[in-house]
Amino acid sequence: MDIAQNLNRIYQQIAQYQTTHTVSLLAVSKTKPFCDIVAAYQAGQRLFGENYVQEGVEKIQQAQQQHLNDITWHLIGPLQSNKTRIVAEHFDWVQTIDRYKIAERLSQQRPAHLPPLQVLIQINISDESSKSGIQPEQLMDLAAQVVQLPNLQLRGLMAIPAPTDDIAQQQAVFKQMATLFQQLQQSYPNLPIDTLSMGMTDDMQSAIMCGSTMVRIGTAIFGKRN
């Protein structure tokens, strides 16, 4: 499997789907060996997403040892309070903020020499009991708390909708997220609320057409999970 070719194909697809705005590609490297990250890096990829804290931190440390210092690391899995310190010390972004307690701990534990941790609030847009995230009606309350934290920078929203092959259903959910994103932007016009993280390998086109600014792609880059 050629990771560089896979990336090139996805870059082309993104360019084809994005008509009104720029879309970033987050390469989801969970369960994949570090050599796959290096291959993607050599092909020009700089944004990587990890679901598991310990695995992610190990890869971040490997990247630092190899002087791959321009990688931006996103935590895209759920975060427990006993793991906040190690995340605050290593990751650049956390996409899964769904409790004030977690956000507060991340802010308190972010080392002073690092820039603010960039964060997204996760919305449980399909109301699945198995998924993390807040209900849409809780967004403004949590956002108001997060923006007060000195070592965090709120950048937008993230969602993992229930999987479906129904294009109309995909788009309906993504449009709901786009509306919430616009409401957040309007509430904080002086903040860089610029990131709507939604869309994966199977629903990337619908997500981009509905306003996603960041798609999270794993399988189509690195192949099936180990």
Short mmCIF file of C-alpha atoms in Angstrom, two decimals, residues 6-217:
data_model
loop_
_atom_site.label_atom_id
_atom_site.label_comp_id
_atom_site.label_asym_id
_atom_site.label_seq_id
_atom_site.Cartn_x
_atom_site.Cartn_y
_atom_site.Cartn_z
CA ASN A 6 -3.46 7.53 -0.98
CA LEU A 7 -2.81 11.00 0.42
CA ASN A 8 -2.51 12.49 -3.03
CA ARG A 9 -5.85 10.97 -4.04
CA ILE A 10 -7.56 12.40 -0.93
CA TYR A 11 -6.00 15.84 -1.45
CA GLN A 12 -7.43 15.78 -4.98
CA GLN A 13 -10.87 14.75 -3.73
CA ILE A 14 -10.86 17.53 -1.14
CA ALA A 15 -9.87 20.06 -3.80
CA GLN A 16 -12.73 18.81 -5.96
CA TYR A 17 -15.36 19.02 -3.18
CA GLN A 18 -14.31 22.32 -1.58
CA THR A 19 -15.90 25.13 -3.54
CA THR A 20 -16.33 27.97 -1.05
CA HIS A 21 -13.77 27.35 1.71
CA THR A 22 -10.49 25.60 2.50
CA VAL A 23 -10.58 22.14 4.08
CA SER A 24 -7.73 20.64 6.12
CA LEU A 25 -6.92 16.94 6.15
CA LEU A 26 -6.31 15.31 9.54
CA ALA A 27 -4.59 11.95 9.08
CA VAL A 28 -5.96 9.57 11.72
CA SER A 29 -3.02 7.37 12.63
CA LYS A 30 -4.40 5.41 15.60
CA THR A 31 -3.15 1.80 15.87
CA LYS A 32 -0.75 2.45 12.97
CA PRO A 33 3.03 2.12 13.41
CA PHE A 34 5.19 5.21 13.57
CA CYS A 35 6.77 4.34 10.21
CA ASP A 36 3.38 5.01 8.58
CA ILE A 37 3.37 8.50 10.11
CA VAL A 38 6.85 9.07 8.72
CA ALA A 39 5.69 7.96 5.26
CA ALA A 40 2.77 10.38 5.41
CA TYR A 41 5.05 13.14 6.71
CA GLN A 42 7.47 12.60 3.83
CA ALA A 43 4.49 12.97 1.47
CA GLY A 44 3.74 16.38 2.95
CA GLN A 45 1.15 15.58 5.64
CA ARG A 46 1.53 17.63 8.85
CA LEU A 47 -1.74 17.18 10.78
CA PHE A 48 -2.18 13.88 12.65
CA GLY A 49 -5.00 12.65 14.90
CA GLU A 50 -4.69 10.06 17.65
CA ASN A 51 -7.57 8.48 19.61
CA TYR A 52 -5.65 6.92 22.48
CA VAL A 53 -3.68 9.13 24.83
CA GLN A 54 -0.76 6.81 25.66
CA GLU A 55 -0.26 5.67 22.06
CA GLY A 56 -0.42 9.27 20.88
CA VAL A 57 2.13 10.51 23.42
CA GLU A 58 4.56 7.74 22.45
CA LYS A 59 4.32 8.77 18.79
CA ILE A 60 4.72 12.46 19.67
CA GLN A 61 7.91 11.61 21.57
CA GLN A 62 9.19 9.51 18.64
CA ALA A 63 8.50 12.43 16.29
CA GLN A 64 10.45 14.79 18.56
CA GLN A 65 13.39 12.36 18.66
CA GLN A 66 13.41 12.37 14.84
CA HIS A 67 13.09 16.18 14.75
CA LEU A 68 9.70 16.10 13.01
CA ASN A 69 8.81 19.20 15.01
CA ASP A 70 6.35 20.79 12.58
CA ILE A 71 3.69 18.10 13.08
CA THR A 72 0.46 19.30 14.73
CA TRP A 73 -1.01 16.62 16.98
CA HIS A 74 -4.77 16.38 17.61
CA LEU A 75 -6.40 14.22 20.28
CA ILE A 76 -9.66 13.01 18.74
CA GLY A 77 -10.65 10.35 21.28
CA PRO A 78 -12.52 10.75 24.57
CA LEU A 79 -10.45 12.11 27.44
CA GLN A 80 -10.68 11.02 31.08
CA SER A 81 -9.72 13.40 33.86
CA ASN A 82 -6.77 11.22 34.98
CA LYS A 83 -5.14 11.70 31.54
CA THR A 84 -5.49 15.48 31.22
CA ARG A 85 -1.98 16.34 32.41
CA ILE A 86 -0.14 14.18 29.87
CA VAL A 87 -2.42 15.52 27.10
CA ALA A 88 -1.88 19.14 28.18
CA GLU A 89 1.89 18.55 28.12
CA HIS A 90 2.09 16.89 24.68
CA PHE A 91 -0.81 17.55 22.30
CA ASP A 92 -1.46 20.74 20.30
CA TRP A 93 -5.23 20.28 19.91
CA VAL A 94 -8.01 18.47 21.78
CA GLN A 95 -11.13 17.95 19.66
CA THR A 96 -13.26 16.21 22.27
CA ILE A 97 -14.10 18.77 24.98
CA ASP A 98 -17.49 17.85 26.45
CA ARG A 99 -17.15 18.77 30.15
CA TYR A 100 -16.01 21.92 31.89
CA LYS A 101 -14.02 19.86 34.41
CA ILE A 102 -11.84 18.42 31.62
CA ALA A 103 -11.34 21.82 30.01
CA GLU A 104 -10.44 23.40 33.35
CA ARG A 105 -7.86 20.71 34.13
CA LEU A 106 -6.29 21.04 30.67
CA SER A 107 -5.96 24.79 31.15
CA GLN A 108 -4.45 24.42 34.63
CA GLN A 109 -2.01 21.73 33.48
CA ARG A 110 -0.87 23.33 30.20
CA PRO A 111 2.85 24.11 30.63
CA ALA A 112 3.64 27.84 30.67
CA HIS A 113 6.23 27.56 27.89
CA LEU A 114 3.70 26.14 25.41
CA PRO A 115 1.11 28.14 23.46
CA PRO A 116 -2.54 27.78 24.50
CA LEU A 117 -4.06 24.36 23.81
CA GLN A 118 -6.40 24.63 20.82
CA VAL A 119 -9.75 22.99 21.57
CA LEU A 120 -13.00 21.98 19.91
CA ILE A 121 -16.26 21.22 21.69
CA GLN A 122 -17.65 17.81 20.71
CA ILE A 123 -21.35 17.68 19.87
CA ASN A 124 -23.20 14.35 20.12
CA ILE A 125 -25.20 15.33 17.06
CA SER A 126 -26.84 11.93 16.51
CA ASP A 127 -27.69 11.54 20.23
CA GLU A 128 -25.95 8.16 20.52
CA SER A 129 -25.48 6.77 24.01
CA SER A 130 -22.19 5.16 22.91
CA LYS A 131 -20.66 8.48 21.82
CA SER A 132 -19.11 11.30 23.80
CA GLY A 133 -20.17 14.89 23.33
CA ILE A 134 -22.76 17.34 24.58
CA GLN A 135 -26.29 17.95 23.36
CA PRO A 136 -26.63 20.88 20.92
CA GLU A 137 -28.63 22.92 23.45
CA GLN A 138 -25.71 22.74 25.91
CA LEU A 139 -23.23 24.33 23.52
CA MET A 140 -23.50 27.99 24.49
CA ASP A 141 -23.23 27.31 28.21
CA LEU A 142 -20.08 25.18 27.82
CA ALA A 143 -18.55 27.60 25.30
CA ALA A 144 -19.04 30.51 27.71
CA GLN A 145 -17.06 28.59 30.34
CA VAL A 146 -14.30 27.39 28.01
CA VAL A 147 -13.53 30.83 26.56
CA GLN A 148 -12.72 32.08 30.08
CA LEU A 149 -9.91 29.55 30.58
CA PRO A 150 -6.55 31.28 30.12
CA ASN A 151 -4.53 28.44 28.57
CA LEU A 152 -7.14 27.20 26.09
CA GLN A 153 -8.18 28.68 22.75
CA LEU A 154 -11.64 27.68 21.54
CA ARG A 155 -11.51 27.07 17.79
CA GLY A 156 -14.84 25.44 16.98
CA LEU A 157 -16.77 22.19 16.97
CA MET A 158 -16.32 18.49 16.27
CA ALA A 159 -18.84 15.70 15.66
CA ILE A 160 -18.93 11.98 14.87
CA PRO A 161 -22.40 11.38 13.39
CA ALA A 162 -23.98 7.94 13.37
CA PRO A 163 -22.74 6.12 10.24
CA THR A 164 -25.20 5.91 7.35
CA ASP A 165 -25.01 5.40 3.59
CA ASP A 166 -28.04 7.67 3.09
CA ILE A 167 -26.58 10.85 1.55
CA ALA A 168 -29.62 12.95 2.47
CA GLN A 169 -29.35 11.83 6.08
CA GLN A 170 -25.61 12.54 6.14
CA GLN A 171 -26.20 16.05 4.84
CA ALA A 172 -29.07 16.78 7.22
CA VAL A 173 -26.85 16.05 10.23
CA PHE A 174 -23.89 17.96 8.82
CA LYS A 175 -26.11 20.97 8.12
CA GLN A 176 -27.22 20.93 11.77
CA MET A 177 -23.57 21.07 12.79
CA ALA A 178 -22.90 23.91 10.33
CA THR A 179 -25.75 25.91 11.89
CA LEU A 180 -24.33 25.40 15.40
CA PHE A 181 -20.90 26.42 14.13
CA GLN A 182 -22.30 29.65 12.64
CA GLN A 183 -24.09 30.42 15.92
CA LEU A 184 -20.82 29.96 17.81
CA GLN A 185 -18.97 32.24 15.38
CA GLN A 186 -21.64 34.92 15.73
CA SER A 187 -21.49 34.70 19.54
CA TYR A 188 -17.70 35.18 19.58
CA PRO A 189 -16.82 37.42 16.61
CA ASN A 190 -13.46 38.34 18.14
CA LEU A 191 -12.26 34.76 18.57
CA PRO A 192 -10.71 32.58 15.83
CA ILE A 193 -13.69 30.20 15.63
CA ASP A 194 -12.60 28.68 12.32
CA THR A 195 -12.70 24.88 12.65
CA LEU A 196 -15.65 22.57 12.02
CA SER A 197 -14.21 19.05 12.27
CA MET A 198 -16.57 16.55 10.66
CA GLY A 199 -16.44 13.96 7.94
CA MET A 200 -14.49 10.70 7.68
CA THR A 201 -13.57 8.28 4.92
CA ASP A 202 -17.18 7.27 4.11
CA ASP A 203 -18.93 10.65 4.37
CA MET A 204 -16.21 13.14 3.50
CA GLN A 205 -17.94 14.54 0.43
CA SER A 206 -21.20 15.30 2.25
CA ALA A 207 -19.31 16.86 5.15
CA ILE A 208 -17.28 19.20 2.94
CA MET A 209 -20.32 20.23 0.91
CA CYS A 210 -22.09 21.13 4.17
CA GLY A 211 -19.27 23.29 5.51
CA SER A 212 -16.67 21.06 7.17
CA THR A 213 -13.26 22.74 7.44
CA MET A 214 -11.42 19.61 8.61
CA VAL A 215 -11.97 15.98 7.66
CA ARG A 216 -10.54 13.11 9.72
CA ILE A 217 -9.34 10.33 7.43
#
